[in-house]
Every structure is written in C-alpha cells, then in structure tokens.
Amino acid sequence: MLTTEQRDRFQRDGYIVIPNFKSADEIARLRARAGDIVDSFDPAESRAIFTTRDQAKASDAWFLGSDNTIRCFFEEEAFGPDGRLKQPKALSINKIGHAMHDLDPVFSSFSRSADLAELAGQLSLRNPVLLQSMYIFKQPHIGGEVTLHCDHTFLWTDPGSVVGFWFALEDATLENGCLWAVPGGHHQPVRQRFRRAPDGGTTFDALVDTPYPLDGEAPLEVSKGTLIVLHGTLPHRSGPNHSDHSRHAYSLHTIDASAAYPSDNWLQRSPSLPLRGFE
Ligand code: FE2
C-alpha cells in the first residue's frame, strides 16, 4: 500500500500523510460511538476538578486513572464561575481517553483494521502493541490548542519506539486547528520527559533547555478520512479552534513490545488488561 517514496519520506520528514485511508462509514460508526460515550458520561464525575481548591491534584488523579479505562475530559473553558457548564455537555468535551481501543468493540475494530496492520508492517514497526487511544473533539469556539511536543515525551520507551496514527474524522484546516509539524524535527533530541511523580502527581524532566527550531514548520491541512503517521520524536502541535466547526480526530499510539517500558510512565496498564497488537 505504501510506496517506497512514502516510506523514505517517513524516515526523512518524520511523518506521512495518507488521504482517504478511512471510509465515511467507518468514520460515521466511530463518531456515533464517541457520541454515545459522551451521552452516558455524568459530568459530576469530574466536575470536582474544576471546583476543588487543589485543581492540579484532582486533574492529575482523573487523568492518571484513565490509563485502563474510558474517561471524558472537559475543555479548560467548559465551566463558568458557578461551576456549571457554559455549553451543552456534548460541546464541552475536549477528548475521550485512553483505552477505548481495548475496551470498546467499535474503537477496537477501527484501530485493528487489516489495512492499518499492513501499514504498520510496511513501516517496519517491530512487535507493535496498541498503547493509547484518544478521541479529540477540538470543539467549535472553545477547542484548546495543543502546544509543541513529541509523543515520546509522554509515552517513553527505551529505545524510543512510539508511533502516532492520527485519523482526521472531519476536514482539518487552519481555521479549526489542524496539526502543524516540523519536517525532519524527529532527528532533534527530545526536550522533555513526562512521568509520574512520587507525590502521586505528574512532572516534566527537562532534558534539553533550548526550544525546538521551528524553521520549515508546516500546517497539515487534510481532508476527512486522511491518516497522518507521526514518528514518536517528531515535534508537532495544533492550534486552537475559533471557528464554528468542530475538528474531530482519533489518535492511536503504538510502541514496540520488546522495548523497556518505565514504571514511572503516566500510562501503566493493569495486568488484567494486557497490551495487544493489531490482531
Ligand atoms: Fe502528540
């Protein structure tokens, strides 16, 4: 399916863009399922995060507890000073994470399609296992930006092995907050490592003090159904969404099962939910 040129480009640029990878039907099924998950989500479960005095701690606990389950995360701007949602719940969720690909049949089949397994093989990924899934809404008007980072920072393995599969479930444009990437930036040393801290929270270790050079940074405007494959050390980001249109995307991360996985990574799979590959 991949041409030699695409494979070379992945090595050279750290990403490839593959239009029309997912069909309208597959996308419709995933969107409907994400809608169901949000419908059945009780905001009271996590509203406390925005009203408690120790917001950072509550927010960490909600996030860290999502590694073996399916949780909804609100946009930062979702609540007013009175603790009530400013917009309907369905327009207030930033993302769903982080184990849908193993716990939900619709997400599992989207994530384990034969063509995706074949693509992973063509990229020469060794023993890929599906580590993390995120359904990202990038809501109209309040969709927050995601600052420049690489995924290895968050999903550390030794040696580094994370690969991101980012599916556009709607057209992604400059207006609604498409991805941006720095071609070739995956050859840069990784700037930070995110991990669990001994106090029960999370922390970033600074590894390199200088920011990433941004020369050549390019917007990745893509149409619905496009797959963008991102090398784990590629710096990328996405802008805020000030438009009237959402920018739904689904993001799946794999790692090499034979790489060492640190015990202080934020995501710690329970032995009762072992990581699985594309099969
Ligand atoms: Fe990322």
mmCIF file with all atom_site columns, C-alpha atoms and ligand atoms in Angstrom, residues 134 146 149-151 154 230 236 251 253, ligand 1:
data_model
loop_
_atom_site.group_PDB
_atom_site.id
_atom_site.type_symbol
_atom_site.label_atom_id
_atom_site.label_alt_id
_atom_site.label_comp_id
_atom_site.label_asym_id
_atom_site.label_entity_id
_atom_site.label_seq_id
_atom_site.pdbx_PDB_ins_code
_atom_site.Cartn_x
_atom_site.Cartn_y
_atom_site.Cartn_z
_atom_site.occupancy
_atom_site.B_iso_or_equiv
_atom_site.pdbx_formal_charge
_atom_site.auth_seq_id
_atom_site.auth_comp_id
_atom_site.auth_asym_id
_atom_site.auth_atom_id
_atom_site.pdbx_PDB_model_num
ATOM   1  C  CA . MET A 1 134 ? -7.706 9.432  22.207 1.00 0.00 ? 134 MET A CA 1
ATOM   2  C  CA . VAL A 1 146 ? -2.042 21.635 21.956 1.00 0.00 ? 146 VAL A CA 1
ATOM   3  C  CA . HIS A 1 149 ? 5.636  18.381 21.850 1.00 0.00 ? 149 HIS A CA 1
ATOM   4  C  CA . CYS A 1 150 ? 6.703  14.955 20.689 1.00 0.00 ? 150 CYS A CA 1
ATOM   5  C  CA . ASP A 1 151 ? 4.844  11.821 21.738 1.00 0.00 ? 151 ASP A CA 1
ATOM   6  C  CA . PHE A 1 154 ? 4.642  11.152 27.137 1.00 0.00 ? 154 PHE A CA 1
ATOM   7  C  CA . LEU A 1 230 ? 3.804  10.608 13.169 1.00 0.00 ? 230 LEU A CA 1
ATOM   8  C  CA . HIS A 1 236 ? 4.056  18.712 16.403 1.00 0.00 ? 236 HIS A CA 1
ATOM   9  C  CA . SER A 1 251 ? -5.318 9.300  17.667 1.00 0.00 ? 251 SER A CA 1
ATOM   10 C  CA . HIS A 1 253 ? -0.277 5.242  19.626 1.00 0.00 ? 253 HIS A CA 1
HETATM 11 FE FE . FE2 B 2 .   ? 1.015  14.320 20.039 1.00 0.00 ? 1   FE2 B FE 1
#
